[in-house]
PDB file of C-alpha atoms and ligand atoms in Angstrom:
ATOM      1  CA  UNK Q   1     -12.629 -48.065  41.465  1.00  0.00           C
ATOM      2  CA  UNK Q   2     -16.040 -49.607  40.533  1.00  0.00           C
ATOM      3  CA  UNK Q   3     -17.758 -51.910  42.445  1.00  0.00           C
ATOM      4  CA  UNK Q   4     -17.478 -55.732  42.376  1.00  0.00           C
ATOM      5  CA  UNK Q   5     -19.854 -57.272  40.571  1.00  0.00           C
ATOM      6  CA  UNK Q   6     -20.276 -59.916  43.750  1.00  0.00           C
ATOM      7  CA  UNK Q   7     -19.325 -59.612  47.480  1.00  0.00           C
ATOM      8  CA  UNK Q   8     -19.623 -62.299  50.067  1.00  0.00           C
ATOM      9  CA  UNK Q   9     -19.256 -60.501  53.413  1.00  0.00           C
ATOM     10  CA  UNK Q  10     -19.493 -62.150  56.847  1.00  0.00           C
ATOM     11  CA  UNK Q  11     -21.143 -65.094  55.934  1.00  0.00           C
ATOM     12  CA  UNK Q  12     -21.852 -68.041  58.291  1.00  0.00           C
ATOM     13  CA  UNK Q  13     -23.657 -70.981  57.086  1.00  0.00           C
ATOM     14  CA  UNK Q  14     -25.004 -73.464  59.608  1.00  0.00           C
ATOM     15  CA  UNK Q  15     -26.161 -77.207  58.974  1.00  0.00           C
ATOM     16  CA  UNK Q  16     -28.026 -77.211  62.627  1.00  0.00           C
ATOM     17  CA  UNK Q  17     -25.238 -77.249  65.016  1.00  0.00           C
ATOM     18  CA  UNK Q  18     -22.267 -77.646  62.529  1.00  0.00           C
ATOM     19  CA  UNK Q  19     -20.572 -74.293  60.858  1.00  0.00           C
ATOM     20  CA  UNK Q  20     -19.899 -75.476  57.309  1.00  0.00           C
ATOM     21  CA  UNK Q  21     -18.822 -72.284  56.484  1.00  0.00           C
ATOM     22  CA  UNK Q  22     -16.931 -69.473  59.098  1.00  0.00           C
ATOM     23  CA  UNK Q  23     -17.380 -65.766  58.502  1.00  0.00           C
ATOM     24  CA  UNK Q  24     -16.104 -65.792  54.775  1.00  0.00           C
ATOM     25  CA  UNK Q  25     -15.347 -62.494  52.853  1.00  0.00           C
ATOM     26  CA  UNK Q  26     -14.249 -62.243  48.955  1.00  0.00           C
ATOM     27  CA  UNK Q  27     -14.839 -60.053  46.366  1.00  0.00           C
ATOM     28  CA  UNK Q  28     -16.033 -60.909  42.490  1.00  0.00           C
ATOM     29  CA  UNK Q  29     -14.659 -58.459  39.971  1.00  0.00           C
ATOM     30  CA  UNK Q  30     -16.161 -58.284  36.647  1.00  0.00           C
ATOM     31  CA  UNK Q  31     -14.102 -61.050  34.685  1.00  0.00           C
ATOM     32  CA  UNK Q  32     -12.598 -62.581  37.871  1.00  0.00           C
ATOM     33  CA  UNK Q  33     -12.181 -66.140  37.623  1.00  0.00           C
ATOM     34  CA  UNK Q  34     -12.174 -67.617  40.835  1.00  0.00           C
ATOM     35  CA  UNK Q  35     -10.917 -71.049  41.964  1.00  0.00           C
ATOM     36  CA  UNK Q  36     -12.172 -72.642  44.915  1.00  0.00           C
ATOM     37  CA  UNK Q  37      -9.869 -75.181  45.994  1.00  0.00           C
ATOM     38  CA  UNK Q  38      -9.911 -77.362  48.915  1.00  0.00           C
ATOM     39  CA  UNK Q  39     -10.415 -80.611  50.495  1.00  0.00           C
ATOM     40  CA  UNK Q  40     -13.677 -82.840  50.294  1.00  0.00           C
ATOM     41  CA  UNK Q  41     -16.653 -81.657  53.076  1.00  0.00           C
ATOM     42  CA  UNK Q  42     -14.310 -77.917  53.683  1.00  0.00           C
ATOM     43  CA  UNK Q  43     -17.779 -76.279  52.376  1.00  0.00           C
ATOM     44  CA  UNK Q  44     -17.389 -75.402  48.191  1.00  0.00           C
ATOM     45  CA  UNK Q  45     -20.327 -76.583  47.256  1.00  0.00           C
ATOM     46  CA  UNK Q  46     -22.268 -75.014  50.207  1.00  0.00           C
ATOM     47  CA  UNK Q  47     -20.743 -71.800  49.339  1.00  0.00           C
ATOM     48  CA  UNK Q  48     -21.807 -72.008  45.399  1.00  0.00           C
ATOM     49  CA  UNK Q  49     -25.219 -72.880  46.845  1.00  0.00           C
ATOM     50  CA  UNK Q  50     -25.866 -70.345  48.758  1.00  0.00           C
ATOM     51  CA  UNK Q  51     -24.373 -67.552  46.150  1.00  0.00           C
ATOM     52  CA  UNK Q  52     -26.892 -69.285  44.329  1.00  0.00           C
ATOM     53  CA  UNK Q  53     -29.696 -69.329  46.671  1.00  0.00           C
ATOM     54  CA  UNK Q  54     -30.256 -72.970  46.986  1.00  0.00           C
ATOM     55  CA  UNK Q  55     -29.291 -73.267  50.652  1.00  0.00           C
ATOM     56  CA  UNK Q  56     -30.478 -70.232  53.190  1.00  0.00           C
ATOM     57  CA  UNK Q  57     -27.412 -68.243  55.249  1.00  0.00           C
ATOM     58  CA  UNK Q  58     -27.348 -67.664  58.928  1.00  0.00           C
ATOM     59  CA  UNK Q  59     -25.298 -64.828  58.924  1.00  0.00           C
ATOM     60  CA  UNK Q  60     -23.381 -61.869  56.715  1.00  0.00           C
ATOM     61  CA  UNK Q  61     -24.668 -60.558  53.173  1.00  0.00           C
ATOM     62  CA  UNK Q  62     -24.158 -61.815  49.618  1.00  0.00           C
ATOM     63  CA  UNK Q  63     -24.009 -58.385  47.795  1.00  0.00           C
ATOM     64  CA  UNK Q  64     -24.772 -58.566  44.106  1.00  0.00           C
ATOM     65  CA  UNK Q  65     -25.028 -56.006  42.021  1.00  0.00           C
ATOM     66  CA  UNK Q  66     -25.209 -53.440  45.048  1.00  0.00           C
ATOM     67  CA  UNK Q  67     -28.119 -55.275  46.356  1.00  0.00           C
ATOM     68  CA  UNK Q  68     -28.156 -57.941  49.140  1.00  0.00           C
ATOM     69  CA  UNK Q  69     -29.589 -61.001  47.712  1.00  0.00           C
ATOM     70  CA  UNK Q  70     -29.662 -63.315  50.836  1.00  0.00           C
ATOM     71  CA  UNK Q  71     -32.502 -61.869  52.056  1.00  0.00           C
ATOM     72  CA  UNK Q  72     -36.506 -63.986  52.542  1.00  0.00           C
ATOM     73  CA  UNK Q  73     -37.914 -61.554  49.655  1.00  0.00           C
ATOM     74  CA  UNK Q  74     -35.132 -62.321  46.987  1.00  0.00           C
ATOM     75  CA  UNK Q  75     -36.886 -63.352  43.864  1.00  0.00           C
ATOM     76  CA  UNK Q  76     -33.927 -66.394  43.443  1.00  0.00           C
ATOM     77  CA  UNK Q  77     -35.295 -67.255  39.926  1.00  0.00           C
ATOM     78  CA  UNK Q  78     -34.619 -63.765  39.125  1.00  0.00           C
ATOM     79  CA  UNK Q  79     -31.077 -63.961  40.442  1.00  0.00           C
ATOM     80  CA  UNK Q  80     -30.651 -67.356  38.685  1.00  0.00           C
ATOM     81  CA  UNK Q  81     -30.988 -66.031  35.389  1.00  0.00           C
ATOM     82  CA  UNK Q  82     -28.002 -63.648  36.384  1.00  0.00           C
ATOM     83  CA  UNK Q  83     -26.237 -66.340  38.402  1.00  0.00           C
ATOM     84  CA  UNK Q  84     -25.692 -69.297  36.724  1.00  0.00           C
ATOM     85  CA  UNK Q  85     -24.930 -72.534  37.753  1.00  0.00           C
ATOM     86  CA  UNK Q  86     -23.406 -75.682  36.553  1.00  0.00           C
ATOM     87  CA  UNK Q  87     -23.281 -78.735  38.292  1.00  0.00           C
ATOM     88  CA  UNK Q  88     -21.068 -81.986  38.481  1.00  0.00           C
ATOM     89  CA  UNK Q  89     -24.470 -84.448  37.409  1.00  0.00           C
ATOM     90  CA  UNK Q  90     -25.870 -81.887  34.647  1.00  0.00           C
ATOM     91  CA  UNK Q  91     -29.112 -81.608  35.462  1.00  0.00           C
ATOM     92  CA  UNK Q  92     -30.730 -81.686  32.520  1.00  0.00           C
ATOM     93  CA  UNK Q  93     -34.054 -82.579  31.704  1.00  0.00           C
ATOM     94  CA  UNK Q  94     -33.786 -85.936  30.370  1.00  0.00           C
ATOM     95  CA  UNK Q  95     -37.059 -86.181  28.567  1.00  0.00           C
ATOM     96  CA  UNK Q  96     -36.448 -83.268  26.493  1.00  0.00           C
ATOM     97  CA  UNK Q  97     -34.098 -82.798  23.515  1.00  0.00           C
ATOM     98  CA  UNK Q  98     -30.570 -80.709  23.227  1.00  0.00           C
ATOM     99  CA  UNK Q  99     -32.117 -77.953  22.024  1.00  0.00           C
ATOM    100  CA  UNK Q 100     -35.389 -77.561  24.205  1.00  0.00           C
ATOM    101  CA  UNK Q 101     -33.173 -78.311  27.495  1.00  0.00           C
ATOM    102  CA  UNK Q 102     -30.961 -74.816  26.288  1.00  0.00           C
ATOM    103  CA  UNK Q 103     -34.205 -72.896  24.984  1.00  0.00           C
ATOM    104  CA  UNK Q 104     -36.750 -73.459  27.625  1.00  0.00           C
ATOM    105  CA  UNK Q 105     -35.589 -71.242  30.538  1.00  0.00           C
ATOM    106  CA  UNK Q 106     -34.486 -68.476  28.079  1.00  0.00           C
ATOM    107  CA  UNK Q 107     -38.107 -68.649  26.716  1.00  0.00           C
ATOM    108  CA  UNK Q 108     -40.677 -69.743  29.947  1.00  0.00           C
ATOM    109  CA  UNK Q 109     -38.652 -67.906  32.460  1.00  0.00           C
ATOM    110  CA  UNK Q 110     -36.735 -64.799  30.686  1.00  0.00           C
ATOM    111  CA  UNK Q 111     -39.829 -64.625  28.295  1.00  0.00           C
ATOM    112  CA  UNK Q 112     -37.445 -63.708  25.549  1.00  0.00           C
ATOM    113  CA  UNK Q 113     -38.913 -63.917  21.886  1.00  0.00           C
ATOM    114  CA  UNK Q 114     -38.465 -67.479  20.450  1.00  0.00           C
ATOM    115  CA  UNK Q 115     -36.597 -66.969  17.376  1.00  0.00           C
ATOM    116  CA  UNK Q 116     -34.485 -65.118  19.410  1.00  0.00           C
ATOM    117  CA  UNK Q 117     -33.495 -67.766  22.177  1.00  0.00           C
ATOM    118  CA  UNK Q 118     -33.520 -70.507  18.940  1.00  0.00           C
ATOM    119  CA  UNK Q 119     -30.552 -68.106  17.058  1.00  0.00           C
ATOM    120  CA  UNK Q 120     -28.683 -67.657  20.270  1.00  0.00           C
ATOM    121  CA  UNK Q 121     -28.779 -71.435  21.110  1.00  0.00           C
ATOM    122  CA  UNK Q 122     -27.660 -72.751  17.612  1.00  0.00           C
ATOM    123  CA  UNK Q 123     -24.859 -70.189  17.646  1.00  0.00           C
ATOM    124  CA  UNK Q 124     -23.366 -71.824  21.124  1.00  0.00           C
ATOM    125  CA  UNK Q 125     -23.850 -75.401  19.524  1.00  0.00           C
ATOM    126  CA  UNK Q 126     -22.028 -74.955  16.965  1.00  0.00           C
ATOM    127  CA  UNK Q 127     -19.170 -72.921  18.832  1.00  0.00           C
ATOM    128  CA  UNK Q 128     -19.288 -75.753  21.153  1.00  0.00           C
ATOM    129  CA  UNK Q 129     -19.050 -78.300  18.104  1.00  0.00           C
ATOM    130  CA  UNK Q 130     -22.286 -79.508  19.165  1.00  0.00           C
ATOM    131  CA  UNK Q 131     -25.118 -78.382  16.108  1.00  0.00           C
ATOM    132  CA  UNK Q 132     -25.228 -81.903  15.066  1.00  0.00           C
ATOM    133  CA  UNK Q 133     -26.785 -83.476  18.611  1.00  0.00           C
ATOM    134  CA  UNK Q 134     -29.252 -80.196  18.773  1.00  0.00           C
ATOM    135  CA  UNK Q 135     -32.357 -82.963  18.349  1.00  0.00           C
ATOM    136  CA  UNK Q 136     -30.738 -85.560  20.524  1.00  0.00           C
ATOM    137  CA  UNK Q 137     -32.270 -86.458  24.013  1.00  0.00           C
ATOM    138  CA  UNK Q 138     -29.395 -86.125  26.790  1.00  0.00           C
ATOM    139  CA  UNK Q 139     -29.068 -90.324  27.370  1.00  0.00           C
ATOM    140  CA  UNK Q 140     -27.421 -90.617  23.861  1.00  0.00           C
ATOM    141  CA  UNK Q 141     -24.984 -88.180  24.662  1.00  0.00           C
ATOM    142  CA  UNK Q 142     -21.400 -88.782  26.111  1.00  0.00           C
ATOM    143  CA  UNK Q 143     -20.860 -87.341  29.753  1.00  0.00           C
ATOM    144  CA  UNK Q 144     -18.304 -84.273  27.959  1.00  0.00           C
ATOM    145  CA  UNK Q 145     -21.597 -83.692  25.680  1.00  0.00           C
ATOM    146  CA  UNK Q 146     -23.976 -83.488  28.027  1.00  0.00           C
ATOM    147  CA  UNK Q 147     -21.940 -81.214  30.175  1.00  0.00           C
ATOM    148  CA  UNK Q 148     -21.232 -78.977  27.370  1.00  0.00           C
ATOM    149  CA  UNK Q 149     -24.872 -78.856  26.928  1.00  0.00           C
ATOM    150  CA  UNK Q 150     -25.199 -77.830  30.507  1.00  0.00           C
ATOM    151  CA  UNK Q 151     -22.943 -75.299  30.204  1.00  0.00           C
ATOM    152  CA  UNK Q 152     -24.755 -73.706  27.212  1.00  0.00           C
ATOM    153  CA  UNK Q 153     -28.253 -73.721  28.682  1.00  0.00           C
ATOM    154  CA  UNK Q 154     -26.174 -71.604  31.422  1.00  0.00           C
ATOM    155  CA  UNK Q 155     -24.806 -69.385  28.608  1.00  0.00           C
ATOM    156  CA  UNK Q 156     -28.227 -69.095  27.243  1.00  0.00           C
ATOM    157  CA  UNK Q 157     -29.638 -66.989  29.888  1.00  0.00           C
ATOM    158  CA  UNK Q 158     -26.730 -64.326  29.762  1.00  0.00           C
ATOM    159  CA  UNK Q 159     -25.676 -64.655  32.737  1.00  0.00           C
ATOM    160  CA  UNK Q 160     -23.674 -62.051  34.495  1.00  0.00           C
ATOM    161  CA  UNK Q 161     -21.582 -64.593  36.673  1.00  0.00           C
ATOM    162  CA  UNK Q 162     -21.161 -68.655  36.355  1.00  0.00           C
ATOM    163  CA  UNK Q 163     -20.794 -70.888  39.513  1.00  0.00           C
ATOM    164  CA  UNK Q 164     -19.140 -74.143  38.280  1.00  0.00           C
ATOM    165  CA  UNK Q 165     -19.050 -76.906  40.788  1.00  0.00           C
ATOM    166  CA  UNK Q 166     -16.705 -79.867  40.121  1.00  0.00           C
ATOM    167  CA  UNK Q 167     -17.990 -79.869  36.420  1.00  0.00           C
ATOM    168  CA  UNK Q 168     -15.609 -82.186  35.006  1.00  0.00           C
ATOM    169  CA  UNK Q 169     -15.146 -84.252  38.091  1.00  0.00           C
ATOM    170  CA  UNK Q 170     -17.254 -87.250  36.799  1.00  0.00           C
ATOM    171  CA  UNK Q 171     -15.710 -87.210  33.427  1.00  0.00           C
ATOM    172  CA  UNK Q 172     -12.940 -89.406  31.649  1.00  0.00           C
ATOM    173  CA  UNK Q 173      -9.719 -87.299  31.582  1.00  0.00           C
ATOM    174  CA  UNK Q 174     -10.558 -86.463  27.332  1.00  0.00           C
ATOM    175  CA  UNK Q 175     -13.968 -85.295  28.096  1.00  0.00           C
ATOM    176  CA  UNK Q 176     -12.928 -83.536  31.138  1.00  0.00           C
ATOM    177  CA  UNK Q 177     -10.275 -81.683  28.551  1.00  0.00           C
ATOM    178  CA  UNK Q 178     -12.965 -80.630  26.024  1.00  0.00           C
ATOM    179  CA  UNK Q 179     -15.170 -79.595  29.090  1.00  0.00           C
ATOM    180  CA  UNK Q 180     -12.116 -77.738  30.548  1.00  0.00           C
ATOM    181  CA  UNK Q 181     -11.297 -76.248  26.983  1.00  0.00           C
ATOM    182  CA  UNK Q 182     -14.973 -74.255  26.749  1.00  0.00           C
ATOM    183  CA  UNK Q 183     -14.138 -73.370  30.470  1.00  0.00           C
ATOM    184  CA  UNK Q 184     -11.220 -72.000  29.407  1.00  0.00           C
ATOM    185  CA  UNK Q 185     -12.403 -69.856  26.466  1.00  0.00           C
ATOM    186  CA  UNK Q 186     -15.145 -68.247  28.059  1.00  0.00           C
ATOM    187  CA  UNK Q 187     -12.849 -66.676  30.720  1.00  0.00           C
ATOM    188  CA  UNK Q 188     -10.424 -66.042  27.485  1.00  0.00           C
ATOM    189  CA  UNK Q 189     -13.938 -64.054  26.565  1.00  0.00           C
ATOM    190  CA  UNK Q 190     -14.209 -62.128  29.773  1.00  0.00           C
ATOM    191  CA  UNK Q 191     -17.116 -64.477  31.493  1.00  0.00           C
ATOM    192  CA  UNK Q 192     -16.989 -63.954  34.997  1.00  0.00           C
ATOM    193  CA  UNK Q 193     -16.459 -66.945  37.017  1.00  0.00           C
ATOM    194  CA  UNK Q 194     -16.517 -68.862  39.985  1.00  0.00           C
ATOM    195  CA  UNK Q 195     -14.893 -72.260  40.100  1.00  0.00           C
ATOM    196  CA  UNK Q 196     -14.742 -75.290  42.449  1.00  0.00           C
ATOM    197  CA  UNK Q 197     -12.460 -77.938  40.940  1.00  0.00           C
ATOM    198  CA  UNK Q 198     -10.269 -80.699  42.064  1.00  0.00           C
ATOM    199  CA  UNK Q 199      -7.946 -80.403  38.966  1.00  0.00           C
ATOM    200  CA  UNK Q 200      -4.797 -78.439  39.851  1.00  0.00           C
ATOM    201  CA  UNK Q 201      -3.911 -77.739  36.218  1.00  0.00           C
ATOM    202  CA  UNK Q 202      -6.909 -76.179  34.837  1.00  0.00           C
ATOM    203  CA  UNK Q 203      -6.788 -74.443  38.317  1.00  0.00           C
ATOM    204  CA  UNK Q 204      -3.693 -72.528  37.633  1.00  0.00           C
ATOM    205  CA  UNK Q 205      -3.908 -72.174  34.222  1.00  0.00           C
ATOM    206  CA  UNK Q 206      -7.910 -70.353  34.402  1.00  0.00           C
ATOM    207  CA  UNK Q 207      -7.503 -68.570  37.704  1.00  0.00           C
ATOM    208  CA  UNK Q 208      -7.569 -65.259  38.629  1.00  0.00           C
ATOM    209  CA  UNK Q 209      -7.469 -65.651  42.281  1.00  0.00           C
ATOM    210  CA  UNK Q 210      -7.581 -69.025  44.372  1.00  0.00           C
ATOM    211  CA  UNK Q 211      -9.374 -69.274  47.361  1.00  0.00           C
ATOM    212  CA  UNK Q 212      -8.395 -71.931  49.408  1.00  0.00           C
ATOM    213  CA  UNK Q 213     -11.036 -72.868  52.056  1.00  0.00           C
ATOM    214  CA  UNK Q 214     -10.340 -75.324  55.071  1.00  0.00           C
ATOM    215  CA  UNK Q 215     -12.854 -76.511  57.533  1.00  0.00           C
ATOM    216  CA  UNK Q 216     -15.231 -73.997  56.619  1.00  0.00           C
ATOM    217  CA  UNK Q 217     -12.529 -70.609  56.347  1.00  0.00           C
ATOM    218  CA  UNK Q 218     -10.377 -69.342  54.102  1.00  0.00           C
ATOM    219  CA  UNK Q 219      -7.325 -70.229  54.995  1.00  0.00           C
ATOM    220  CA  UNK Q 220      -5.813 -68.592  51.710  1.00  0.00           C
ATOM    221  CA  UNK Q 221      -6.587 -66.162  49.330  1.00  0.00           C
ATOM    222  CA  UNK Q 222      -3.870 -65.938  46.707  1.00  0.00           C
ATOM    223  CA  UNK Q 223      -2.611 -65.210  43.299  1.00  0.00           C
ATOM    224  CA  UNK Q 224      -2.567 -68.588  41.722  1.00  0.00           C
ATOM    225  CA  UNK Q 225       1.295 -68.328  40.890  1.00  0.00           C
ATOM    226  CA  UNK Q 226       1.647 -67.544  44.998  1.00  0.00           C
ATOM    227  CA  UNK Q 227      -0.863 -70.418  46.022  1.00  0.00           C
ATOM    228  CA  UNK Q 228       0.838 -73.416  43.961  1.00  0.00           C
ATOM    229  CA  UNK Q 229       4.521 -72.345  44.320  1.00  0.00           C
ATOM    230  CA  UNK Q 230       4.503 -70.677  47.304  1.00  0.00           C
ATOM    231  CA  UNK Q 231       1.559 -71.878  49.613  1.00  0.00           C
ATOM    232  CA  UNK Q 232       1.416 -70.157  53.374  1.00  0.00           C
ATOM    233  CA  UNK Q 233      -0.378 -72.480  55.421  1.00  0.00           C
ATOM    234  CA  UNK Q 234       0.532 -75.679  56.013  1.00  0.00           C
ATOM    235  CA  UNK Q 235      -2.731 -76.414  55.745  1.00  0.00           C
ATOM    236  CA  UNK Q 236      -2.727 -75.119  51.743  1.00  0.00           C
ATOM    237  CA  UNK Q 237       1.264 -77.120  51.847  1.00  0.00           C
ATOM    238  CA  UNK Q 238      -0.494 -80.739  52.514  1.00  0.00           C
ATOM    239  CA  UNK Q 239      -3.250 -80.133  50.580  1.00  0.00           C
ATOM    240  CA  UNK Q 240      -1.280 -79.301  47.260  1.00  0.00           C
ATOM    241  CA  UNK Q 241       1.145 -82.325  48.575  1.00  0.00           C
ATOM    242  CA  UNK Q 242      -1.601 -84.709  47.641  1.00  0.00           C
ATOM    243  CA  UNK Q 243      -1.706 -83.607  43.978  1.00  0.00           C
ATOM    244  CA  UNK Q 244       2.675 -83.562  43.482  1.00  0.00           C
ATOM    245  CA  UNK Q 245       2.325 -80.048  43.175  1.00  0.00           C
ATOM    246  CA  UNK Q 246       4.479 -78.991  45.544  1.00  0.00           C
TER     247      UNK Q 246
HETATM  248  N1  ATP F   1     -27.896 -80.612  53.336  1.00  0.00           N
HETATM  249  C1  ATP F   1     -26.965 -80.785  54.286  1.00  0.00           C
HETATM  250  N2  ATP F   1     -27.315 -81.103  55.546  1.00  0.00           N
HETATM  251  C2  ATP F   1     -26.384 -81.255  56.515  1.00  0.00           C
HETATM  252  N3  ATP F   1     -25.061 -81.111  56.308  1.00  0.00           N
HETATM  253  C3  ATP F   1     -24.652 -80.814  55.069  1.00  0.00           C
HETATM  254  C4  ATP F   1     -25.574 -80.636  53.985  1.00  0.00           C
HETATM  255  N4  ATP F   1     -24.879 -80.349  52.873  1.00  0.00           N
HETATM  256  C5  ATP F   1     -23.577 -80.346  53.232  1.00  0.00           C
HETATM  257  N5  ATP F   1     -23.441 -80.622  54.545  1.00  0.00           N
HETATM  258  C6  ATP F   1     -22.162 -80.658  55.297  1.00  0.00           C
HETATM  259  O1  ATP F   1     -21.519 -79.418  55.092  1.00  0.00           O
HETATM  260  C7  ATP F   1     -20.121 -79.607  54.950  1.00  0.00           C
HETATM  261  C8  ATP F   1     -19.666 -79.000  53.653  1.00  0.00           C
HETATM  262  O2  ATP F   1     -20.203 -79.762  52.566  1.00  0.00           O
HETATM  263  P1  ATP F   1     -19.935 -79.391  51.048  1.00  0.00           P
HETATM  264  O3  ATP F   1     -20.790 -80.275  50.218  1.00  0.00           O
HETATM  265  O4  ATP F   1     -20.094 -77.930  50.877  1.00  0.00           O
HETATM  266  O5  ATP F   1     -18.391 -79.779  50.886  1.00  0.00           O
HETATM  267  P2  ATP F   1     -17.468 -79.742  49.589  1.00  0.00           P
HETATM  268  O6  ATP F   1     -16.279 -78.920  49.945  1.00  0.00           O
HETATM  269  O7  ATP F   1     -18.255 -79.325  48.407  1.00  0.00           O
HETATM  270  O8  ATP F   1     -17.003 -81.269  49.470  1.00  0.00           O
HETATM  271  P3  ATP F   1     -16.692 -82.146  48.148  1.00  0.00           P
HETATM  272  O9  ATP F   1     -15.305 -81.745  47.688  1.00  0.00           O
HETATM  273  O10 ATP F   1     -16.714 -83.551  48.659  1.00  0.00           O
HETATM  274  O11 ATP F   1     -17.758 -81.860  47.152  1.00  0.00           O
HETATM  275  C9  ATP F   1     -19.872 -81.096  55.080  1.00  0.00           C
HETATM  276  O12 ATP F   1     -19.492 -81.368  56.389  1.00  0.00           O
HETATM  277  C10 ATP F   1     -21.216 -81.713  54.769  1.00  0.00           C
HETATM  278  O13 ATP F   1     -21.376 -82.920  55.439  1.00  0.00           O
HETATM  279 MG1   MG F   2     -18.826 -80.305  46.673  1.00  0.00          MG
END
């Protein structure tokens, strides 16, 4: 059996006195797509942060690629070119164009070869149905374009694993479907993923395994046939009560 790609093992994460997240353990296989689910302040985002590097860890290991990663001498921007993250705001650089937001990383920080990054980055637009906004600046896109955008700067780096977090959650419900649609075809493609989402549709139809976090624990780890039709905790039962799906 090889090795995940990512394991979380142990961790506690503190905000001073308050335990946001409780001694949580999962595994990342090459391809997964995980699905974080769970209710507002549980501890998603802190989780995707800290996978990411962007908050510190009190205790346990993030093990990437064999090597523990939340450690003081992890180079992060290293890791972030192999970790990818999206966010629900995008995050892009609003005073440069489409096409300089996806290049520049690929180019400053990977210090690949211009032409290079340029090829890669028109390819993505226009599988993304995007080539004709490449010279736009981000305010005269839509919220679905700007998001796609976001998620091809991530694609540009090649990352080995995307963290998604609530991507679509400040869209209209078409944008959040075209948004949800490139989601959905990079897993088709074997991207591997990890997921925080409030929508329990895309959730079961992209998932590979739903983690189900309450107050800062897992309180479920499941299949994501199991999880929506046949939740355990009651915790997991009122929480999918909420959305009609059970
Ligand atoms: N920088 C911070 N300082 C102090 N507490 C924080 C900080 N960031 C998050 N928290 C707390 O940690 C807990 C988990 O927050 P987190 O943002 O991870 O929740 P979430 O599950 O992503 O919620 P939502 O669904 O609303 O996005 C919450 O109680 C929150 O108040
Ligand atoms: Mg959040």
């Amino acid at each position: 059996m090889n090795k995940p790609l990512l394991e979380v093992k142990h961790l506690v994460k503190k905000f001073n006195d308050n335990i946001v997240l409780n001694d949580i353990n999962f595994a990342v296989n090459k391809s997964d797509v995980i699905v974080i689910l769970g209710s507002s302040g549980c501890g998603k985002s802190t989780l995707l942060r800290c996978i990411n590097g962007l908050e510190g860890t009190d205790e346990g290991e993030i093990i990437f690629g064999g090597k523990t990663i939340n450690t003081p001498s992890t180079n992060w921007t290293l890791i972030r070119q192999k970790i990818g993250m999206v966010f629900q705001s995008y995050e892009l650089f609003p005073h440069m164009n489409v096409i300089d937001n996806i290049t520049l990383a690929p180019i400053k920080v990977e210090k690949r070869p211009k032409d290079e990054v340029l090829k890669d980055a028109l390819i993505l637009l226009e599988r993304f149905n995007l080539s004709d906004k490449k010279d736009s600046m981000p305010r005269f896109l839509s919220g679905g374009q700007k998001q796609r955008v976001a998620i091809i700067r991530a694609l540009c780096m090649n990352p080995e694993i995307l963290l998604f977090d609530e991507v679509t959650a400040s869209l209209d419900p078409e944008m959040a479907y075209e948004v949800s649609n490139v989601i959905l075809e990079l897993a088709k493609d074997g991207m591997t993923m990890i997921i925080v989402t409030h929508e329990m549709k895309f959730a079961q139809s992209i998932a590979s395994q739903i983690i189900f976090l309450d107050n800062g624990v897992i309180a479920e780890s499941a299949l994501p046939n199991d999880f929506f039709n046949n939740p355990k905790s009651s915790r997991a039962k009122k929480f999918l009560s909420i959305f009609d799906v059970v």
